[in-house]
Tab-separated table of C-alpha atoms in Angstrom:
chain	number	residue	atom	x	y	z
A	1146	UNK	CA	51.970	-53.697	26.601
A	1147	UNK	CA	49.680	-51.299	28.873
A	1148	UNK	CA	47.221	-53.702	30.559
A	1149	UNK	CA	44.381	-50.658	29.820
A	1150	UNK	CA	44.736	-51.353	26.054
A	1151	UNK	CA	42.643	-54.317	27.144
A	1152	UNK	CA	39.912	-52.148	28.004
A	1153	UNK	CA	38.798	-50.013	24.860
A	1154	UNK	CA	36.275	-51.447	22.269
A	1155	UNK	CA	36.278	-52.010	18.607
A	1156	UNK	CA	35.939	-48.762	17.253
A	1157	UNK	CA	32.371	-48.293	15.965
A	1158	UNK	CA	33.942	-47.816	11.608
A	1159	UNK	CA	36.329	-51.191	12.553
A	1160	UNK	CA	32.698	-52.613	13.889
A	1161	UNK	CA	30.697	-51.408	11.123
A	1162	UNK	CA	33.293	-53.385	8.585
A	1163	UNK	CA	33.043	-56.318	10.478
A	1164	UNK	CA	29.153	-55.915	9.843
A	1165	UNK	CA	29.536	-56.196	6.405
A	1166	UNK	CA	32.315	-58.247	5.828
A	1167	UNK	CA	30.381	-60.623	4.204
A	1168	UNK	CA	27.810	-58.741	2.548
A	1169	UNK	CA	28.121	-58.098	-0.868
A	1170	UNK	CA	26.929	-54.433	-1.829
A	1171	UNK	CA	24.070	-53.815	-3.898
A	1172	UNK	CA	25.196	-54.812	-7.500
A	1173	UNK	CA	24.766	-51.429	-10.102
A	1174	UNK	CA	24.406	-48.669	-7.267
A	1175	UNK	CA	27.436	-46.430	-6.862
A	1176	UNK	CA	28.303	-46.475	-3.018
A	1177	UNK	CA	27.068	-43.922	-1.117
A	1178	UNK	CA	28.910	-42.915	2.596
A	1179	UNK	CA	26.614	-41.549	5.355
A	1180	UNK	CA	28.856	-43.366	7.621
A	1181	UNK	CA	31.568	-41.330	8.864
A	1182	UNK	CA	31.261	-37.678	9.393
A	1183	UNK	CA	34.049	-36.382	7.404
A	1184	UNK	CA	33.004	-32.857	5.662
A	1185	UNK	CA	33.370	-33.415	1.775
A	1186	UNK	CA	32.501	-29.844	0.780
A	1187	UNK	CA	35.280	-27.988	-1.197
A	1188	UNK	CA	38.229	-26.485	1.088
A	1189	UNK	CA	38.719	-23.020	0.908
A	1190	UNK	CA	40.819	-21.853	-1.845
A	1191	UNK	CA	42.436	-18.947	0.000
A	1192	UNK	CA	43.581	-21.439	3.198
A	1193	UNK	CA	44.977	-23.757	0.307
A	1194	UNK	CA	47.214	-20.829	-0.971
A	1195	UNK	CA	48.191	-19.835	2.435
A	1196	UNK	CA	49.385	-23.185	3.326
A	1197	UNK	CA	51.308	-23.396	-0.257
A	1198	UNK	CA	52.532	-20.444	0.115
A	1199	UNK	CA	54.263	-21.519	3.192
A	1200	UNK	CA	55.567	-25.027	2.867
A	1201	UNK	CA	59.259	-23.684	3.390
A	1202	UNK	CA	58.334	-23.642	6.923
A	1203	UNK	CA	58.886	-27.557	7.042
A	1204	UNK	CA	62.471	-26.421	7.258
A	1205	UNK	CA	62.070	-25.068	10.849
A	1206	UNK	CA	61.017	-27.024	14.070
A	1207	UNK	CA	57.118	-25.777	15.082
A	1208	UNK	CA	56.708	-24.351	18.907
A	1209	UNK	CA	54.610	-26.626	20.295
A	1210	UNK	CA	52.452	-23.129	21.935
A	1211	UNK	CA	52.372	-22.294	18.107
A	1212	UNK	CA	53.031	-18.964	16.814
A	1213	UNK	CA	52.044	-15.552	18.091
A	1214	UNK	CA	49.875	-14.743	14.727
A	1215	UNK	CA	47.838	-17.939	14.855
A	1216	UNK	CA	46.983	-17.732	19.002
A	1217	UNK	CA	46.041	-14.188	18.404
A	1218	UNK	CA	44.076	-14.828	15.613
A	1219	UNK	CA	42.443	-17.957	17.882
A	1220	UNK	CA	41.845	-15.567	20.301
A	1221	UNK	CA	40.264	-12.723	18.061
A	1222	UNK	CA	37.180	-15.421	16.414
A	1223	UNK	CA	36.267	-16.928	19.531
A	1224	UNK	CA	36.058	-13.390	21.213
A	1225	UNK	CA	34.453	-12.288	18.430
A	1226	UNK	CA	32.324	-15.653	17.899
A	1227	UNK	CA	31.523	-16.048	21.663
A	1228	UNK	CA	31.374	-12.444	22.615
A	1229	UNK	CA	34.092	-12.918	25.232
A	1230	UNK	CA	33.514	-9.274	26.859
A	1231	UNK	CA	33.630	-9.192	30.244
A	1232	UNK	CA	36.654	-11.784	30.569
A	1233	UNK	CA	39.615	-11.224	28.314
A	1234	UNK	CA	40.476	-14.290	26.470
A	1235	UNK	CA	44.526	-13.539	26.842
A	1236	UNK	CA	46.173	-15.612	23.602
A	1237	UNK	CA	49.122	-16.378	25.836
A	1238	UNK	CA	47.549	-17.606	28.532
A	1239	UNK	CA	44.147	-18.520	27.479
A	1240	UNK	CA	44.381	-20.299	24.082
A	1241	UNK	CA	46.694	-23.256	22.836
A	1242	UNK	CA	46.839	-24.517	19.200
A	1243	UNK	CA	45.987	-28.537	18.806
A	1244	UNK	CA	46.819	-31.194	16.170
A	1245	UNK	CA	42.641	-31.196	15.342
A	1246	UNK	CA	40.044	-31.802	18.211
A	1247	UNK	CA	40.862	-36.100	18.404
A	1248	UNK	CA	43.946	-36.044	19.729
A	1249	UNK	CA	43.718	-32.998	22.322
A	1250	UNK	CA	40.243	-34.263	23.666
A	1251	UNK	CA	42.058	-37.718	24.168
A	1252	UNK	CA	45.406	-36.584	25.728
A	1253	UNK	CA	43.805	-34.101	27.734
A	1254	UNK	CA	42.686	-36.911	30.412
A	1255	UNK	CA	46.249	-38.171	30.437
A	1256	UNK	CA	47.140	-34.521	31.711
A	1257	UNK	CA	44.994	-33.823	34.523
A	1258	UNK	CA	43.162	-37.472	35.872
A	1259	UNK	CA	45.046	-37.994	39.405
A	1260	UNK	CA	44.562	-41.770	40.729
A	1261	UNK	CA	46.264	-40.598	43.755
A	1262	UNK	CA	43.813	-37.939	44.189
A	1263	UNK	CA	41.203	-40.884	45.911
A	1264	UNK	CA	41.571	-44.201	47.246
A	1265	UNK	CA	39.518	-45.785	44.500
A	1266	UNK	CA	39.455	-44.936	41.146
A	1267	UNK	CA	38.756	-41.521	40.018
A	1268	UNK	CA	35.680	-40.755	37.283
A	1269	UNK	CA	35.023	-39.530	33.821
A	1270	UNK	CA	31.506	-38.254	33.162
A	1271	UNK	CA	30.738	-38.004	29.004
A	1272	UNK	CA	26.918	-38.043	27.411
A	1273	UNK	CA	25.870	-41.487	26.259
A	1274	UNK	CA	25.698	-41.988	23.130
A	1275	UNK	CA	28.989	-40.155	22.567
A	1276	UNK	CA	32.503	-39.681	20.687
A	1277	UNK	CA	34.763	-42.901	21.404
A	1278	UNK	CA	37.729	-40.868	21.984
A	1279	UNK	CA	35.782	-40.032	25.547
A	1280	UNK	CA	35.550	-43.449	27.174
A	1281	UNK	CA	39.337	-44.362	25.400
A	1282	UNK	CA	40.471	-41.285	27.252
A	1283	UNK	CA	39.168	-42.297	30.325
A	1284	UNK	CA	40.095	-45.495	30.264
A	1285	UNK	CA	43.313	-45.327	29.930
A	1286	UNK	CA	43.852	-42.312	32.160
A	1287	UNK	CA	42.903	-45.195	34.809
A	1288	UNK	CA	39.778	-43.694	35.379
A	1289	UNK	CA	36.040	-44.976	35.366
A	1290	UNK	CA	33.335	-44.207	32.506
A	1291	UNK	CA	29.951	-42.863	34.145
A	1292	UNK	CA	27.876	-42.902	30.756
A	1293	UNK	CA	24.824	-40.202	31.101
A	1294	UNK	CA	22.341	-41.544	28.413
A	1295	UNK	CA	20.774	-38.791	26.332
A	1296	UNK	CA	17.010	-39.587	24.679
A	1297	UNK	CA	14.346	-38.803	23.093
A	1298	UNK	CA	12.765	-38.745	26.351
A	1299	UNK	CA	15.081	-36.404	27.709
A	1300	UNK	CA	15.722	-34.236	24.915
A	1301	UNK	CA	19.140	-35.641	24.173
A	1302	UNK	CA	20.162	-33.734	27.065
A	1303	UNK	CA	23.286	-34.427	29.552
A	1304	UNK	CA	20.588	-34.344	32.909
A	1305	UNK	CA	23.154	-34.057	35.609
A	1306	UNK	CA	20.630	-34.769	38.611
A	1307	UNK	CA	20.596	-38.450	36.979
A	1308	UNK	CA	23.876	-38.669	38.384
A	1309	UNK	CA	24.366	-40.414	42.445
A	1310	UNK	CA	25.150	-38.038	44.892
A	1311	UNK	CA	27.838	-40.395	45.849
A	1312	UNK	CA	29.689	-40.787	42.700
A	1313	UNK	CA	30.447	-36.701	42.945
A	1314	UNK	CA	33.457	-36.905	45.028
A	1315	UNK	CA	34.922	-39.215	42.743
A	1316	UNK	CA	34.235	-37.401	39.400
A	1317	UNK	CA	37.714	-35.466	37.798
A	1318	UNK	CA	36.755	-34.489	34.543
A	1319	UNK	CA	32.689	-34.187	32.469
A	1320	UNK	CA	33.096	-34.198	28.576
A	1321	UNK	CA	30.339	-32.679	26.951
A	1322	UNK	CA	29.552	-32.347	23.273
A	1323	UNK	CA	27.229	-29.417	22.055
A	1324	UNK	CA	26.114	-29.433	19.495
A	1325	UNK	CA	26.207	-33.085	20.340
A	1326	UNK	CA	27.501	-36.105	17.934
A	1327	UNK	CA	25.465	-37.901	16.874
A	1328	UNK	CA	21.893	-35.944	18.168
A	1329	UNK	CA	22.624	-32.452	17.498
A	1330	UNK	CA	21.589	-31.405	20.674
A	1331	UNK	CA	22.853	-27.941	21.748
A	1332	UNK	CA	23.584	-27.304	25.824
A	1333	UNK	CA	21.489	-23.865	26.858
A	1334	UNK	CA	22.993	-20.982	29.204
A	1335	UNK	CA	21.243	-22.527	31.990
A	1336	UNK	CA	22.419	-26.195	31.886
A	1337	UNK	CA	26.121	-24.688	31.757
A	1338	UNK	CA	25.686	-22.529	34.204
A	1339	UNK	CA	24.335	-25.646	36.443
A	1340	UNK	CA	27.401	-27.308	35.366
A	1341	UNK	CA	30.279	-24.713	36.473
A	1342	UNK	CA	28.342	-24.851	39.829
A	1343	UNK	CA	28.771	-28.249	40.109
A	1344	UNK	CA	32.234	-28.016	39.373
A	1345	UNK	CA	32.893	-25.604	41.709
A	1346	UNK	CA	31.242	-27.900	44.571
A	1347	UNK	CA	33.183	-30.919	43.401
A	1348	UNK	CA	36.363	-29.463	42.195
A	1349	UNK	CA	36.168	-31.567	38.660
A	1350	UNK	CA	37.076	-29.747	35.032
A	1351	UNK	CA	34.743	-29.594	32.049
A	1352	UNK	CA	35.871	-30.368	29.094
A	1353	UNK	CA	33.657	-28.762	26.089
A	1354	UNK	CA	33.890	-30.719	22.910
A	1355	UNK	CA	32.292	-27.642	20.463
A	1356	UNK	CA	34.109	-29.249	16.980
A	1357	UNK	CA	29.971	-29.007	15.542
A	1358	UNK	CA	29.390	-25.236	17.100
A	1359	UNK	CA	29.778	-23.701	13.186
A	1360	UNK	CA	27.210	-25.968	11.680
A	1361	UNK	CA	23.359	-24.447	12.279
A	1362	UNK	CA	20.507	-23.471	10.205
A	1363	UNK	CA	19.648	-20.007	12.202
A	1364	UNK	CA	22.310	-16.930	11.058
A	1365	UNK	CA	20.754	-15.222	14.404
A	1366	UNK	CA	21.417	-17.950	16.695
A	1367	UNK	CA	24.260	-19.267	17.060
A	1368	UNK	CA	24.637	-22.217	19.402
A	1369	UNK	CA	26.402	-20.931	22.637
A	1370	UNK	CA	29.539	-21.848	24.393
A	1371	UNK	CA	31.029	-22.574	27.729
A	1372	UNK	CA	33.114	-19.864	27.277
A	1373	UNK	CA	30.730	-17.827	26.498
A	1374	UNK	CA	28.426	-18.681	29.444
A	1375	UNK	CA	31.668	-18.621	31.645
A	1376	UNK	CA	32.317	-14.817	30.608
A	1377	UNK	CA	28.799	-13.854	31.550
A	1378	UNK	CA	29.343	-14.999	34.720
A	1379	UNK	CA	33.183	-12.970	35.013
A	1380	UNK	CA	34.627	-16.276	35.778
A	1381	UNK	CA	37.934	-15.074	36.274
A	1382	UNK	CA	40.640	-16.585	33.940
A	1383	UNK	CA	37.928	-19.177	33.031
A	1384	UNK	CA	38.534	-21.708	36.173
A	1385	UNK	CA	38.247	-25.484	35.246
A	1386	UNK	CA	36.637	-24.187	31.860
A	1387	UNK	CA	37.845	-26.139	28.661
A	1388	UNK	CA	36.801	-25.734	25.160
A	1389	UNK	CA	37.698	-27.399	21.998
A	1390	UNK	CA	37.310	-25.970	18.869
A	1391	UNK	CA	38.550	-27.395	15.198
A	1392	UNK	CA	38.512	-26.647	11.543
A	1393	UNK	CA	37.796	-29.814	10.794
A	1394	UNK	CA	33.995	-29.307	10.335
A	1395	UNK	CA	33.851	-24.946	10.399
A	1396	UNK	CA	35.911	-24.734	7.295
A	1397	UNK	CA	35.747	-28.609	5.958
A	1398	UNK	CA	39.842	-29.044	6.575
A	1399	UNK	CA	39.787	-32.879	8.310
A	1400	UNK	CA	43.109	-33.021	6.772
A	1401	UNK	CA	44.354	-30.571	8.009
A	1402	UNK	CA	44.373	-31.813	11.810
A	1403	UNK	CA	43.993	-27.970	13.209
A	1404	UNK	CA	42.336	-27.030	16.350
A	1405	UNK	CA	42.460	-25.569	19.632
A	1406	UNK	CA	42.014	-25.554	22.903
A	1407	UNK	CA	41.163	-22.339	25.291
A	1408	UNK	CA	39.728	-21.746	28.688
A	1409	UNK	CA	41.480	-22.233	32.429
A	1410	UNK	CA	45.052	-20.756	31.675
A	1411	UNK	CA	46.558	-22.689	35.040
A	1412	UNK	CA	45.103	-25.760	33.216
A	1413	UNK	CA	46.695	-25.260	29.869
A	1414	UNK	CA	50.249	-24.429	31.318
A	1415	UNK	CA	50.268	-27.866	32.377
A	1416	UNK	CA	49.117	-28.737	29.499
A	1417	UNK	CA	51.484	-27.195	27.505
A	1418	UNK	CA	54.250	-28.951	29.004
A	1419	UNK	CA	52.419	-32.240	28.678
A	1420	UNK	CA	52.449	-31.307	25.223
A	1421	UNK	CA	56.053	-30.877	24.993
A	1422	UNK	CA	56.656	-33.826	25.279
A	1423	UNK	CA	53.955	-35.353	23.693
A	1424	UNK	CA	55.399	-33.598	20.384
A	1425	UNK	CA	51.962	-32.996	18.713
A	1426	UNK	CA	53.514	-29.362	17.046
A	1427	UNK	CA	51.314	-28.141	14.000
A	1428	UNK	CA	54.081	-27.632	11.089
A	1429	UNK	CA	54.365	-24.033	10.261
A	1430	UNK	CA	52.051	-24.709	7.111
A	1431	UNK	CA	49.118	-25.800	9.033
A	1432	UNK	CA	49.714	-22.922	11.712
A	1433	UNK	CA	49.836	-20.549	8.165
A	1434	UNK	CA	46.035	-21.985	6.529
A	1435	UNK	CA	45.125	-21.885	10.232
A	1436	UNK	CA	45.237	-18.036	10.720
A	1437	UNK	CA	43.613	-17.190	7.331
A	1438	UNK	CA	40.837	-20.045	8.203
A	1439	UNK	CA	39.886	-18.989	11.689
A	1440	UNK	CA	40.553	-15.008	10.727
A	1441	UNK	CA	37.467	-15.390	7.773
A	1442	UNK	CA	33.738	-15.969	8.111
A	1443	UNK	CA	32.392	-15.764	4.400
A	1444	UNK	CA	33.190	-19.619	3.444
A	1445	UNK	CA	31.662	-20.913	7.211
A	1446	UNK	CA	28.340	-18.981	6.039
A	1447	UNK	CA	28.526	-20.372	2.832
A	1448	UNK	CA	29.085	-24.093	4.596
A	1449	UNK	CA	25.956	-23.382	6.635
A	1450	UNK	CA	24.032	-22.741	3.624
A	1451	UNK	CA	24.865	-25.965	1.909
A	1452	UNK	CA	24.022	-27.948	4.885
A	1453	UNK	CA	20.993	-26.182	5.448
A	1454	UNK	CA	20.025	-27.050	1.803
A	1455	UNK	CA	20.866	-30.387	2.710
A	1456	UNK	CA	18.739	-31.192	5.430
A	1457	UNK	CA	15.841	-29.014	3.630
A	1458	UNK	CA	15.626	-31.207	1.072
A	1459	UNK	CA	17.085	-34.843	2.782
A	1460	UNK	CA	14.007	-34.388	5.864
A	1461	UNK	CA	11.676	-33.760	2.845
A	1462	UNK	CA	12.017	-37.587	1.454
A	1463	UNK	CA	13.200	-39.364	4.535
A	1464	UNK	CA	10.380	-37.850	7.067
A	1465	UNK	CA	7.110	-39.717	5.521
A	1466	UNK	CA	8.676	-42.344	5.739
A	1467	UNK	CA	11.152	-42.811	9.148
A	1468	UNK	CA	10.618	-41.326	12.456
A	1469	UNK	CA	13.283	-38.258	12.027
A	1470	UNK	CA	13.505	-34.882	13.041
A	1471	UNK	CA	16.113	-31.808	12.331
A	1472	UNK	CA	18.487	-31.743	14.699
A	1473	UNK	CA	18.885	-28.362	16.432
A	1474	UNK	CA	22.663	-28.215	14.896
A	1475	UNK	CA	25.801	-30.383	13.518
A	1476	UNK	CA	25.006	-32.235	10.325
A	1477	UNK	CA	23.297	-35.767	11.536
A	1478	UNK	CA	20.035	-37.250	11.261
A	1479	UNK	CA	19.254	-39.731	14.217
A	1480	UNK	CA	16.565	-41.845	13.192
A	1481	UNK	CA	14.519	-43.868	14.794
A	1482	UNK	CA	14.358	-47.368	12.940
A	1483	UNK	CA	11.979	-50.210	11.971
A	1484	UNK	CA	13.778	-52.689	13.086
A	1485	UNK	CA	17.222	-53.903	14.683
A	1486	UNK	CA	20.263	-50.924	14.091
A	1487	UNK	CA	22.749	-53.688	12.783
A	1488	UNK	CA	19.955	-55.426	10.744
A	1489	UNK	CA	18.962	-52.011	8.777
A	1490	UNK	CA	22.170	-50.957	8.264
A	1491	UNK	CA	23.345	-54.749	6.589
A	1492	UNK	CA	20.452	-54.501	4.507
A	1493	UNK	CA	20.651	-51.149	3.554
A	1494	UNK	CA	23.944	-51.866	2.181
A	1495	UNK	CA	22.854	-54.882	0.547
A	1496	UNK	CA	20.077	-53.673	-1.381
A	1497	UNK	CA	21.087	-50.051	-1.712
A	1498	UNK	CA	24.329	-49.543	-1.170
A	1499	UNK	CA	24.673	-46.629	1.148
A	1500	UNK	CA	26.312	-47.338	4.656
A	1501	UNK	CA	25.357	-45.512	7.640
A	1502	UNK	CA	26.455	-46.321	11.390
A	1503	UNK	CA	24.623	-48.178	13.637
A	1504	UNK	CA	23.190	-46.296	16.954
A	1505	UNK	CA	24.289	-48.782	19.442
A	1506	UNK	CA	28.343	-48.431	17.687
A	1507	UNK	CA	28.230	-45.136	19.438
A	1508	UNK	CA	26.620	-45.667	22.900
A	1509	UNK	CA	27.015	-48.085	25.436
A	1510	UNK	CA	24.674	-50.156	27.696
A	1511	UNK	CA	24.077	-48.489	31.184
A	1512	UNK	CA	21.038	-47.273	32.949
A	1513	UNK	CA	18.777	-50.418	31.676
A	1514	UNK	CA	19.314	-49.439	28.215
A	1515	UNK	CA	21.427	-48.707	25.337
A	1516	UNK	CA	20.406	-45.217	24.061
A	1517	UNK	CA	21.565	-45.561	20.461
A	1518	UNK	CA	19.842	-49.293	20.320
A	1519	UNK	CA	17.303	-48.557	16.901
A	1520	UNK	CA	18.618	-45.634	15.717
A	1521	UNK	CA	21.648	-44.797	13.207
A	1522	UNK	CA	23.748	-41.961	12.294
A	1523	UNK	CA	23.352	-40.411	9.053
A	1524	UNK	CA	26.041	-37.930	8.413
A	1525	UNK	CA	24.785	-35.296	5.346
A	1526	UNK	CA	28.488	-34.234	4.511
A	1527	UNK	CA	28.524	-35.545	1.018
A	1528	UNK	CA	27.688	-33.216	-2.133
A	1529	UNK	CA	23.896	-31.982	-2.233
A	1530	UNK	CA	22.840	-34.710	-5.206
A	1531	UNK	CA	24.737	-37.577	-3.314
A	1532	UNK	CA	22.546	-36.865	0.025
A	1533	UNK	CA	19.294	-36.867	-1.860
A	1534	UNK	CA	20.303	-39.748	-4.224
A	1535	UNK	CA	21.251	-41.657	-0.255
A	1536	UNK	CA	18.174	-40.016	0.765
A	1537	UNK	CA	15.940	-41.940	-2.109
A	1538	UNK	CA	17.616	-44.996	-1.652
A	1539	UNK	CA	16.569	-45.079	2.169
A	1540	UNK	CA	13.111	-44.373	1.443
A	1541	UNK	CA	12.896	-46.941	-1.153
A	1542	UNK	CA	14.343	-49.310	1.468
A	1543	UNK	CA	12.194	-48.431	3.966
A	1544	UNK	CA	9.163	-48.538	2.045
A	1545	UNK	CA	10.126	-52.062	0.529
A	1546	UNK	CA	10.370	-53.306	3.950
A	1547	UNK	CA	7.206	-51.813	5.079
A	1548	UNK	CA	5.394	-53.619	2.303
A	1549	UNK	CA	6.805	-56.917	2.773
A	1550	UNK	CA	5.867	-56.582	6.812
């Protein structure tokens, strides 16, 4: 077996079961998941028909580049979405399709980490807390984890000047999430811009994890992009620029496993071959829903409008009651707790039976603290009555404990 297998943690849903294992759930509650963000709003009806209509596509090996029709249309939203004006974003150059965000933003690292490229071992900067898949990446790429921890005290914010001047020469790659998982925090124009220049000094690529970028509560702001920022700047054929996009969360199609990934074109014809052989193809089905998904904007408006309904009424009960605050996108709450992260979240289960994810699942310990220590992840993606019935049952927690302190 690869020795670096050794090296990745329990994965923090595997953790969270282990939690619980012997805790029986609240007897007479119906269980309610705030656990796992996995969007449970209906999918569209017209990218179901599309991929129906298609299924005799399975008869025919996919390109791994995908077809013409789905990088064009790609290419049209996030010119469109990103207002991509000054810098053509070229759908044979500039844009590859992905089996969903997971496995692109893992293999990725595989594809462009070079141990040779230093004597010692090269490094992975990601935001702390932060998506697994980073740090699993990284690891086993053969490269080093520098964790960045994101607060309350900082905003939630990647701050870059935390990072030693020395570790610079060593770093390869910088994930960043924005809007981030699990705080919602969005990057601004500046802090990207500060971020290309620092990749430019130190030759390392960013890699833009923007899977939450469709979920916000103002029409007339959109979060932006590093794409976008890149094109203001007429970074020509967006140079160690990448950005990963899915439907996953835009158009609530987990299942489908569609996404894509667009930015530095010399990048992503390595890629591409990496990919070749990697064998992660989307079957002509997928590649079908995917086109009529990313080529329509009515059902993502109508997505944002449930979630903002959501967190309207969800922050209503839950803020007397916990320290919380609306995120500035995505569809999490990151509270700050009474008590212990693993302790609230047994109970919770135990008296209630709703299950959210411990903070400290999704961050590690590293600058004297662990960042998601007292806090959990609430993820609103179940139907409107289901959040505010999980909602309730929090604040009748809460409140119980309260008293009994």
């Amino acid at each position: 077996m690869n020795s670096r297998l050794a090296s990745l943690q329990t994965y923090p849903f595997q953790k969270l079961a282990e939690l619980l294992r012997n805790t029986p759930a609240a007897p007479g509650k119906s269980a309610i998941r705030l656990s796992m963000g996995e969007p449970q709003h209906p999918a569209p009806a017209f990218v179901l028909k599309a991929l129906t209509q298609h299924l005799d596509g399975l008869s025919h090996y996919p390109l791994t580049r995908g077809m013409t029709e789905l990088r064009q249309a790609i290419a049209g939203w996030a010119t469109r979405r990103f207002k991509l004006d000054r810098v053509k974003l070229d759908p044979e150059r500039h844009v590859l399709p992905v089996a969903g965000t997971r496995e692109a933003l893992f293999s990725i690292a595989s594809a462009v980490i070079d141990r040779r490229a230093h004597d010692d071992q090269p490094v992975v900067i990601m935001p702390n807390p932060f998506y697994q898949i980073y740090e699993g990446a990284a690891l086993l790429a053969g490269a080093r984890p520098f964790f960045l921890n994101t607060t309350a005290a900082n905003g939630y914010r990647m701050d870059f000047s935390q990072v030693p001047d020395d570790l610079w020469p060593h770093v390869q790659l910088v994930y960043t999430c924005s809007p981030g998982n699990p705080t919602g925090a969005v990057m601004t124009d500046d802090e990207y811009v500060r971020l290309i220049e620092l990749a430019d000094e130190h030759n390392f690529i960013i890699v833009s994890d923007e899977c939450y970028s469709e979920i916000y509560f103002d029409e007339a702001a959109p979060p932006v992009g590093l794409l976008e920022v890149a094109n203001r700047l007429g970074r020509q054929d967006y140079r160690r620029c990448l950005v990963f996009h899915s439907l996953s969360k835009r158009s609530n199609l987990p299942g489908l496993r569609s996404g894509f990934v667009a930015g530095d074109a010399e990048i992503l014809e390595k890629y591409l071959q990496y990919r070749t052989y990697q064998g992660c193809a989307l079957p002509p089905p997928t590649q079908h829903a995917s086109i009529a998904a990313w080529s329509d904007e009515e059902h993502v408006r109508a997505n944002r409008a449930l979630y903002r309904q959501k967190f309207d009424a969800v922050l209503e009960i839950l803020a007397p009651v916990l320290p919380v605050e609306r995120p500035q996108a995505g569809f999490y709450l990151w509270p700050e707790l009474p008590q212990d992260d693993e302790t609230f979240a047994r109970e919770l289960y135990a008296r209630q039976n709703v299950l959210v994810l411990p903070g400290s699942y999704l961050a590690r310990h590293a600058q004297g603290e662990n960042p998601g220590s007292r806090r959990a992840r609430l993820a609103l993606v179940a139907p409107v009555a289901e959040c505010l019935e999980a909602a309730q049952r929090i604040r009748t927690h809460v409140e119980s404990q309260s008293a009994v302190a």
